[in-house]
CSV table of C-alpha atoms in Angstrom, one decimal:
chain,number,residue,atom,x,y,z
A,1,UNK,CA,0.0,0.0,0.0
A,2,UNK,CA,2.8,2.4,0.7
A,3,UNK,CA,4.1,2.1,-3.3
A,4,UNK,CA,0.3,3.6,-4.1
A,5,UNK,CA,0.8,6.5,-2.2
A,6,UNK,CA,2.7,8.9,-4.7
A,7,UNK,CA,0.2,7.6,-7.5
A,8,UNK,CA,-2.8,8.8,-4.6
A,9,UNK,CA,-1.3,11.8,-3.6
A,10,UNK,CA,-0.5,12.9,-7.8
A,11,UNK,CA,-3.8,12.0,-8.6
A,12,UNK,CA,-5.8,13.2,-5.8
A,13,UNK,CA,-3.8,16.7,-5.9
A,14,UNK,CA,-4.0,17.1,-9.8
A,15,UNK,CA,-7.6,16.1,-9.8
A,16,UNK,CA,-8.8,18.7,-7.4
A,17,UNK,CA,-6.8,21.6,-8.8
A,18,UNK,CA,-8.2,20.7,-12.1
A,19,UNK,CA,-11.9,20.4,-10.7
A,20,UNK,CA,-11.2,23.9,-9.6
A,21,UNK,CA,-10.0,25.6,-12.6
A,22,UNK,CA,-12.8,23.4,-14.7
A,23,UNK,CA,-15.4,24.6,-12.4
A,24,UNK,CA,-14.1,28.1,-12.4
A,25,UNK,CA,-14.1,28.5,-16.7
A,26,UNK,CA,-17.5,26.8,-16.3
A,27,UNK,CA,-18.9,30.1,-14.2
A,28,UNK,CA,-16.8,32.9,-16.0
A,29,UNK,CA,-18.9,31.0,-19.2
A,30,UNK,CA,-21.7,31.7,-17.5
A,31,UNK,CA,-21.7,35.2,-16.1
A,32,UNK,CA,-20.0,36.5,-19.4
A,33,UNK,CA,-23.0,35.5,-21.2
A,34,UNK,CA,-25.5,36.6,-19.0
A,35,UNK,CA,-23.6,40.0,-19.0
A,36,UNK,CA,-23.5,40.4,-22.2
A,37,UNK,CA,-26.9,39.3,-23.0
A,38,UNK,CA,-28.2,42.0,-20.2
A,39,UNK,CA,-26.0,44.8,-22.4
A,40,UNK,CA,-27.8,43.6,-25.3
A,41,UNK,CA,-31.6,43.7,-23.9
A,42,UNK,CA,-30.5,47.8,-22.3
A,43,UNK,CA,-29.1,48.7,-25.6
A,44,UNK,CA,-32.0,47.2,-28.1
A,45,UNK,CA,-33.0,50.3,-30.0
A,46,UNK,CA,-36.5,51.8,-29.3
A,47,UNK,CA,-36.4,50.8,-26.0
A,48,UNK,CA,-36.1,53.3,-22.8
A,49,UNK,CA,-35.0,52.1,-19.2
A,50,UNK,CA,-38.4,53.7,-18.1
A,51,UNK,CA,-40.2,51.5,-21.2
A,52,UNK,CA,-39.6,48.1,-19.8
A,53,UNK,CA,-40.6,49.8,-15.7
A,54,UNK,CA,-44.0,50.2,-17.4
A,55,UNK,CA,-44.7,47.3,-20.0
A,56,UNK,CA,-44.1,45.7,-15.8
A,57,UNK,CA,-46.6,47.7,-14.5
A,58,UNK,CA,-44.4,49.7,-12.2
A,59,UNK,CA,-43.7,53.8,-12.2
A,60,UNK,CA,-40.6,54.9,-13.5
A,61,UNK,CA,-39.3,57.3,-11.0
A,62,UNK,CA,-38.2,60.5,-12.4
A,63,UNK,CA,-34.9,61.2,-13.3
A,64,UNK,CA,-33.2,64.3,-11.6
A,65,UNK,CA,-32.1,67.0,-14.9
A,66,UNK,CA,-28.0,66.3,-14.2
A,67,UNK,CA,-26.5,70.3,-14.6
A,68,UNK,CA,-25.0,70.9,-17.6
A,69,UNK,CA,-21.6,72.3,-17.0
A,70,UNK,CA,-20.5,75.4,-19.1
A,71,UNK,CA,-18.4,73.1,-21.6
A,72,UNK,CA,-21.0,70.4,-22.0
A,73,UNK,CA,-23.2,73.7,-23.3
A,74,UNK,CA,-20.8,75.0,-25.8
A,75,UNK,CA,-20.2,71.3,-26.9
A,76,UNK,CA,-23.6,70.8,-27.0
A,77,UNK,CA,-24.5,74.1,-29.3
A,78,UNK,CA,-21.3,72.7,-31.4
A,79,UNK,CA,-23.0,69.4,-31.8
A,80,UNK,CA,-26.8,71.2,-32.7
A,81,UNK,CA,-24.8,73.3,-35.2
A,82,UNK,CA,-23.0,70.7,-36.8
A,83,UNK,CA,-24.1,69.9,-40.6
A,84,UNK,CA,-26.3,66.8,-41.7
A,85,UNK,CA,-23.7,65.3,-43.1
A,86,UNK,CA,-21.3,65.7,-40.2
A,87,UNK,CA,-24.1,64.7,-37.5
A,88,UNK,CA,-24.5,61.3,-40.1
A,89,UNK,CA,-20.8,60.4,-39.9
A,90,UNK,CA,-20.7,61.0,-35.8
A,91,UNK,CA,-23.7,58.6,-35.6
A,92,UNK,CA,-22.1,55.7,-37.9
A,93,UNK,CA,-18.9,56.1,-35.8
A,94,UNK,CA,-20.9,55.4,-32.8
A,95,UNK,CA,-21.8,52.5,-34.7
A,96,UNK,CA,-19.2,51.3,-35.4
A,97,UNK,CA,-17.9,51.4,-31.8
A,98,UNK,CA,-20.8,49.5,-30.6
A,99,UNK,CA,-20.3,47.2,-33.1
A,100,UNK,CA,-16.7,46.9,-32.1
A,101,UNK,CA,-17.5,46.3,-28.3
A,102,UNK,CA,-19.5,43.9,-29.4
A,103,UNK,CA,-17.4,41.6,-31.7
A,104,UNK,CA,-14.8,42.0,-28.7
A,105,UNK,CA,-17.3,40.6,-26.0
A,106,UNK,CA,-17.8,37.7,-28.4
A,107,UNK,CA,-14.5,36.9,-28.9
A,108,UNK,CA,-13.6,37.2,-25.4
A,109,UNK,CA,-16.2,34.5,-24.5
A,110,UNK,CA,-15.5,32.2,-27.6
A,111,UNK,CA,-11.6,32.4,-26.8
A,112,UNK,CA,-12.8,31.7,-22.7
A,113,UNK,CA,-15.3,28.8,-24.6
A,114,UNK,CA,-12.6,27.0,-26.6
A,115,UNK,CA,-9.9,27.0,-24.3
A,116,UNK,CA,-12.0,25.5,-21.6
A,117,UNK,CA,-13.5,23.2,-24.1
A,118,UNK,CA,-10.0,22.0,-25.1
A,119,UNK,CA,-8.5,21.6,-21.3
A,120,UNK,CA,-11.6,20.1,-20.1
A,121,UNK,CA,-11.7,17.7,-23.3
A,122,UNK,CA,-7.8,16.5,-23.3
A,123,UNK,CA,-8.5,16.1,-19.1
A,124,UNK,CA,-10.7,13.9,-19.9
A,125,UNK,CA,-9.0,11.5,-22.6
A,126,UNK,CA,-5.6,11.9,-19.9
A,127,UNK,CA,-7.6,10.8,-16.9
A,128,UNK,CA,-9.3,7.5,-19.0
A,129,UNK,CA,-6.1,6.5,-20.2
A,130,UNK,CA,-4.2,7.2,-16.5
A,131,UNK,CA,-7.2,5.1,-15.3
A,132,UNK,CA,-6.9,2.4,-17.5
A,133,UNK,CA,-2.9,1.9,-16.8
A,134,UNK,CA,-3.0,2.3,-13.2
A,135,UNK,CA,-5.6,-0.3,-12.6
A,136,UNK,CA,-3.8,-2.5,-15.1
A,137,UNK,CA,-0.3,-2.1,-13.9
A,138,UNK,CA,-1.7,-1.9,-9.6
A,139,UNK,CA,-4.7,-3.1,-9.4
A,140,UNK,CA,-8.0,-1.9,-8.1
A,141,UNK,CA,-7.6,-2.8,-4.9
A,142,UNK,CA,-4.2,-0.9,-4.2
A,143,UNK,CA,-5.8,2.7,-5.6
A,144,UNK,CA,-9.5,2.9,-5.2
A,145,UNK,CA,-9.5,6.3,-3.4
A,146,UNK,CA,-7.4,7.6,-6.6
A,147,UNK,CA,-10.3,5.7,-8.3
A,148,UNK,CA,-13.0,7.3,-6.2
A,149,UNK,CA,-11.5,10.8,-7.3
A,150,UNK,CA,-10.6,10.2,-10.5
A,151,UNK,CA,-14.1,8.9,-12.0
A,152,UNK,CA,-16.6,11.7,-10.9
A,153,UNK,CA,-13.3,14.2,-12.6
A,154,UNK,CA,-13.6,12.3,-15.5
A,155,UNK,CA,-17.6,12.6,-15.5
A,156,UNK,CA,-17.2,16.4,-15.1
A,157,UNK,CA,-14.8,17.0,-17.7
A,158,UNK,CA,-16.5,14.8,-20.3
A,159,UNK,CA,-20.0,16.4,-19.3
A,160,UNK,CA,-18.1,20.2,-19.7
A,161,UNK,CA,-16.8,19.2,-23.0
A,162,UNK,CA,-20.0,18.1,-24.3
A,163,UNK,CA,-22.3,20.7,-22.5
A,164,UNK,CA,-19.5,23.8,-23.9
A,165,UNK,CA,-20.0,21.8,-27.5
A,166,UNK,CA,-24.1,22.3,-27.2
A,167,UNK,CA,-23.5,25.8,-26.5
A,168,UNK,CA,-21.7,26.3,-29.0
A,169,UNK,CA,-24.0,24.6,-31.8
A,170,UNK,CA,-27.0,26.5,-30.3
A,171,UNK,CA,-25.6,30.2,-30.6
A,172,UNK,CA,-26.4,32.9,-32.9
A,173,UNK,CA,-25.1,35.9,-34.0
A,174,UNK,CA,-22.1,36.6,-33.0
A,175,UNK,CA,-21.2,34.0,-31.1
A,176,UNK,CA,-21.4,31.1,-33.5
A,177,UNK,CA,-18.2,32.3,-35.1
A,178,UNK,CA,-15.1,30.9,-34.4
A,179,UNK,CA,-12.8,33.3,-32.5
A,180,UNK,CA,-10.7,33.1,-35.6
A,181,UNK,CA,-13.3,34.3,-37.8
A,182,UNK,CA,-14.0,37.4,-35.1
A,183,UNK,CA,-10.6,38.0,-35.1
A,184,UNK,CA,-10.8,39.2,-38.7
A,185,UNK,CA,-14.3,40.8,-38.3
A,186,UNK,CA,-12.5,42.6,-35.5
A,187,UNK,CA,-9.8,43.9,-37.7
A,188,UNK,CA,-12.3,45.0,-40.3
A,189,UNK,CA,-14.5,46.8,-38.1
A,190,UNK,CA,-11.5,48.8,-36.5
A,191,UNK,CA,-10.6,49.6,-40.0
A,192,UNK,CA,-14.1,50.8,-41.0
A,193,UNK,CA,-14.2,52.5,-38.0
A,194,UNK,CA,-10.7,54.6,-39.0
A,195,UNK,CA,-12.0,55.3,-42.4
A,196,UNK,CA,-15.1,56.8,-41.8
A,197,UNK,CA,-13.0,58.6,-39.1
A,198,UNK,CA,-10.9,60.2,-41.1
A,199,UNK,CA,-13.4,61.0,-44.0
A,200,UNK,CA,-15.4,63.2,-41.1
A,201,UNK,CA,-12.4,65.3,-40.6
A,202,UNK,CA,-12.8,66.8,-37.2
A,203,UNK,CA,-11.5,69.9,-35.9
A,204,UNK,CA,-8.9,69.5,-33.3
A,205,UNK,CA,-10.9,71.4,-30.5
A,206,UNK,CA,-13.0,68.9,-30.7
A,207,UNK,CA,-10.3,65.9,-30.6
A,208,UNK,CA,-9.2,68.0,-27.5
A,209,UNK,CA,-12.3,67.6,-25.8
A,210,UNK,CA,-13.0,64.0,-26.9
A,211,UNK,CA,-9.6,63.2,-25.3
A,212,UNK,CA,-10.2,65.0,-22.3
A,213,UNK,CA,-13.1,63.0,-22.1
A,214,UNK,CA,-11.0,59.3,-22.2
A,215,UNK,CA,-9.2,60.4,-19.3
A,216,UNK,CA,-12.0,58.3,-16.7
A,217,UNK,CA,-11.7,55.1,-18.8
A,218,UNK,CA,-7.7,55.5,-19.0
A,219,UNK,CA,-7.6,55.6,-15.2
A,220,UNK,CA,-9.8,52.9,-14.6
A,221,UNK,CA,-7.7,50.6,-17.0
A,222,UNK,CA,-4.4,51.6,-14.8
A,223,UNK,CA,-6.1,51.4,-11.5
A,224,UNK,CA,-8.0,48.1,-13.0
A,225,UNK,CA,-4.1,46.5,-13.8
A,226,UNK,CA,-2.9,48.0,-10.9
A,227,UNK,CA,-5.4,45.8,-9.0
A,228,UNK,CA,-4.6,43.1,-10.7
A,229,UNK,CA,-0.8,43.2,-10.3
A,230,UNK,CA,-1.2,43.4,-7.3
A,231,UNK,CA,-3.4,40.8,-6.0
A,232,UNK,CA,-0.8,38.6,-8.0
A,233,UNK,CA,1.9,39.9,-5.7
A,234,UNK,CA,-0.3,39.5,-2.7
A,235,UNK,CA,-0.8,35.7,-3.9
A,236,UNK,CA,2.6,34.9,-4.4
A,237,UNK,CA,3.6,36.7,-1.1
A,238,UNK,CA,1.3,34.6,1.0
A,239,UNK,CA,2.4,31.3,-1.1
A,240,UNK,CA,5.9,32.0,0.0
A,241,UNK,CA,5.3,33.1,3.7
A,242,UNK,CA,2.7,30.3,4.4
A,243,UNK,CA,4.6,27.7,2.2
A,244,UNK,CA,7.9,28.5,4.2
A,245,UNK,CA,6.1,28.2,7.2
A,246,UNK,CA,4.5,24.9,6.3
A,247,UNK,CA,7.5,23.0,4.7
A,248,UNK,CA,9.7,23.9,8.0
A,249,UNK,CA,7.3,22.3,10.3
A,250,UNK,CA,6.2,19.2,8.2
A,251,UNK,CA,10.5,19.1,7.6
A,252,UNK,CA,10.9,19.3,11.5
A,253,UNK,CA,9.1,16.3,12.0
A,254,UNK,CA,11.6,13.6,13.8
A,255,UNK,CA,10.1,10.7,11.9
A,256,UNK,CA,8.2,11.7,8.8
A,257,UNK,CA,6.0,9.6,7.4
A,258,UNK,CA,5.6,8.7,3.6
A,259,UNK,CA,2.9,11.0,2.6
A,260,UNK,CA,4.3,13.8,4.7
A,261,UNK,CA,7.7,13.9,3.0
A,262,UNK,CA,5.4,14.0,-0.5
A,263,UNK,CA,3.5,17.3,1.0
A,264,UNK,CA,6.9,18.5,2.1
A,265,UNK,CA,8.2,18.6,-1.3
A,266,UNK,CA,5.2,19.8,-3.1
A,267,UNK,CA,4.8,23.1,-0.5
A,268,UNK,CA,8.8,23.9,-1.4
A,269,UNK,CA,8.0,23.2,-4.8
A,270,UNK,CA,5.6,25.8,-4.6
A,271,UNK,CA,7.5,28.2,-2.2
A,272,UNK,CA,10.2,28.3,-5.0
A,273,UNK,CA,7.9,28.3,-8.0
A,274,UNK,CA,6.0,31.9,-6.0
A,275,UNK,CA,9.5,33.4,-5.4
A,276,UNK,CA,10.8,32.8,-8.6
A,277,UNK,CA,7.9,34.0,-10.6
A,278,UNK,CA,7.7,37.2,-8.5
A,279,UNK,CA,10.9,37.9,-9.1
A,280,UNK,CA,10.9,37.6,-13.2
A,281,UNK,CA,7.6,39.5,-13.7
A,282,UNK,CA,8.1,42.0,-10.6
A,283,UNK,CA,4.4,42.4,-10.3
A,284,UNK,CA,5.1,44.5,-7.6
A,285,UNK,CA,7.0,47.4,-8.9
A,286,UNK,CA,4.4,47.1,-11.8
A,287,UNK,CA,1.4,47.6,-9.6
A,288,UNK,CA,3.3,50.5,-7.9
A,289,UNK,CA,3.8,52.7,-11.4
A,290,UNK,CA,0.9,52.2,-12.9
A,291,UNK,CA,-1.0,53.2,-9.6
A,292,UNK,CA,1.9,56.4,-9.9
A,293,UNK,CA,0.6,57.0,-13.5
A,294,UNK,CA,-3.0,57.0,-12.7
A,295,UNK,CA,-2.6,59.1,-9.9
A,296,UNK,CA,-0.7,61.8,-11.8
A,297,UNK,CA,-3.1,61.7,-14.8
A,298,UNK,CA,-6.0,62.2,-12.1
A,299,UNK,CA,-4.1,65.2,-10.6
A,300,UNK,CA,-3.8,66.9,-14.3
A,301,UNK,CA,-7.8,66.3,-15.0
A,302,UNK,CA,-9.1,67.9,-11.5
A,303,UNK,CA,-6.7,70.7,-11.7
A,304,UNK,CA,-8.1,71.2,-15.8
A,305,UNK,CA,-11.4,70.5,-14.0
A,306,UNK,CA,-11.1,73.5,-11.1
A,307,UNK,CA,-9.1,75.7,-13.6
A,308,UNK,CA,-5.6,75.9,-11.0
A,309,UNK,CA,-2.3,75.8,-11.8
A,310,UNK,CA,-0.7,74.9,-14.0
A,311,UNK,CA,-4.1,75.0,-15.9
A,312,UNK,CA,-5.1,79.1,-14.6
A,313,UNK,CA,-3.9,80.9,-17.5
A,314,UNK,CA,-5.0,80.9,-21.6
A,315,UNK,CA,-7.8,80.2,-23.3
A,316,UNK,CA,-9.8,76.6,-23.3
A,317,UNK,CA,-8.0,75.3,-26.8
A,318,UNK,CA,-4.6,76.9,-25.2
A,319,UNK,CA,-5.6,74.4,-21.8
A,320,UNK,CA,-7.0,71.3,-23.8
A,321,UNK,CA,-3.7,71.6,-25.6
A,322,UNK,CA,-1.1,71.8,-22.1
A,323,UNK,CA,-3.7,68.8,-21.2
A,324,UNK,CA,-3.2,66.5,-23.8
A,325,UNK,CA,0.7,67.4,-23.9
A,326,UNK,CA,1.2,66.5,-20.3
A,327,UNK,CA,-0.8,63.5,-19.8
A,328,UNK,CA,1.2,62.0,-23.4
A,329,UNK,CA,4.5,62.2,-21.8
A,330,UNK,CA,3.0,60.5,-18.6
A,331,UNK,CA,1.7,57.8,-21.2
A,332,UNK,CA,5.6,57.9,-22.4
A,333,UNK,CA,7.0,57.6,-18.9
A,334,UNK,CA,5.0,54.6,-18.2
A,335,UNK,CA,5.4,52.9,-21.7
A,336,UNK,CA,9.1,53.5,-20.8
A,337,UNK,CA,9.0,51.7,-17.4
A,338,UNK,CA,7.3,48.6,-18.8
A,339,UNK,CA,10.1,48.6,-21.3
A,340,UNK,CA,12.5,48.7,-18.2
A,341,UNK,CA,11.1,46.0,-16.2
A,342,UNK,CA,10.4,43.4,-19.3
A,343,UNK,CA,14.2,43.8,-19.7
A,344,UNK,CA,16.6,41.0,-18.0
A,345,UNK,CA,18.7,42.6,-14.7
A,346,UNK,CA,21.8,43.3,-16.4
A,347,UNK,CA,20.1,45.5,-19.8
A,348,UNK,CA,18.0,47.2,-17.2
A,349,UNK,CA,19.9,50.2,-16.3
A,350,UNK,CA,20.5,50.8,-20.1
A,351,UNK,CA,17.0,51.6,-20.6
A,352,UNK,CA,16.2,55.5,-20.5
């Protein structure tokens, strides 16, 4: 019985970290589809928020009139003076960025859809064949916990494969591309979207304030991988500490059974897996500039916002203008430290 034990402990430990990541794919599925579907029933044209209230039979509350700050009103009066042909173009480019955000939903949930597909799949066809040798080569009687954990894995990865292939068949629109196929469309659509962009010819006050306007959704994406940086950090920080921690103690043992020395090794396998991979993508140091970047962009838009310095002086197109400039060579500055900490230890100080 004690020969089994490294086959138990593999196939126990691999089994349940797979279950995990299966089950997880399963549920991002899941709420990424239900997400997207809820985008498309608020942005199905013709319909209002307060429609579908009263097709319920409730009362749509009223909606507070937000104040109209003084450049929202001379954009606006821009906007009600703009030609036909002009107003036509805006409205296909907003189009053509819905249709964009779209294609990029799809393909995010047909990419999550065939990799989980795939992993749950060749689990499967791994954990029959494992099966088949192990009982062949030790016998039922020596592994039947690994048997009692392998089976229902096998069940749920064969029943994910086959329930992520109905899906799959059943869509429409969209989704019943490959994410090959949306690849392209993606390309296309981003092209389309450039052309009739550069046909409508803006003015550049107006590029100004559609820039100034980005600056929220810029911040959240820095703040957003800032987040996620550093949870990853966080992770690897706690693997380490706990793991150290762990392996000492089952290592301190005066006599240490089989299965112990097996958990031993796999906890300072991990330990130095957590360390090393903290080390090469210094998550860290990432999370720490990009939060930096983010912060100084925010200080640039509320002191544009409140009109102080260095924004107190000039016109609005002289402002928009010191704007745009300053928040470009933050952009620059940051570009430049991810350059800097992709590169190996000794190239690193030859980075400007």
């Amino acid at each position: 019985m004690e020969a089994a034990y490294p086959i138990l402990v593999a196939v126990g430990v691999g089994s349940l970290i797979t279950l995990v990541g299966v089950l997880g794919g399963v549920f991002l599925v899941i709420a990424l589809q239900r997400s997207t579907r809820s985008v498309q029933r608020e942005g199905e044209p013709g319909i209002l928020p307060g429609d579908a209230a009263v097709s319920r039979g409730q009362v749509p509350a009223p909606h507070p009139v937000p104040a109209v700050q003084p450049l929202r009103r001379e954009r606006l009066g821009m906007m009600e003076g703009t030609p036909p042909d002009t107003a036509g173009r805006v409205n296909r480019l907003l189009e053509h960025k819905k249709s964009i955000s779209e294609i990029r939903v799809a393909l995010r949930i047909r990419t999550a859809q065939t990799v989980i597909r795939w992993l749950s799949g060749t689990l499967a066809v791994v954990l029959l064949f494992t099966f088949i040798v192990a009982n062949v080569a030790v016998g039922w009687s020596a592994i039947v916990l690994a048997n009692k954990i392998a089976i229902p894995i096998f069940v749920l990865s064969a029943g994910t494969f086959w329930g992520i292939r109905f899906v799959e068949e059943n869509a429409e629109g969209h989704y019943e591309k490959k994410a090959r196929e949306l690849k392209i469309e993606l390309e296309a659509a981003e092209e389309l979207r450039l052309l009739d962009a550069a046909r409508l010819g803006l003015p550049v006050p107006d590029r100004q304030y559609s820039y100034k306007d980005s600056i929220p959704a810029e911040l959240d994406g820095l703040r957003k991988d800032g987040r996620k940086y550093r949870r990853k950090h966080n992770v690897a920080q706690a693997i380490i500490i706990l793991g150290s921690l762990g392996g000492t103690s089952v290592s301190a043992l005066a006599d240490t059974p089989a299965p112990l020395k097996y958990w031993a090794m796999g906890i300072t396998f991990a330990v130095a897996a957590a360390a090393g991979f903290a080390g090469y993508y210094k998550w860290r140091e990432r999370a720490f500039y990009l939060q930096q970047t983010a912060d100084d962009i925010e200080r640039h838009a509320t002191a544009f916002d409140l009109g102080i310095y260095p924004y107190d002086e000039g016109g609005e197109h002289l402002r928009l203008a010191k704007l745009a400039k300053e928040i470009e060579l933050l952009r620059v500055e940051q570009r430049k430290r991810e350059q800097q900490l992709d590169q190996p230890h000794e190239g690193s100080s030859e980075v400007v």
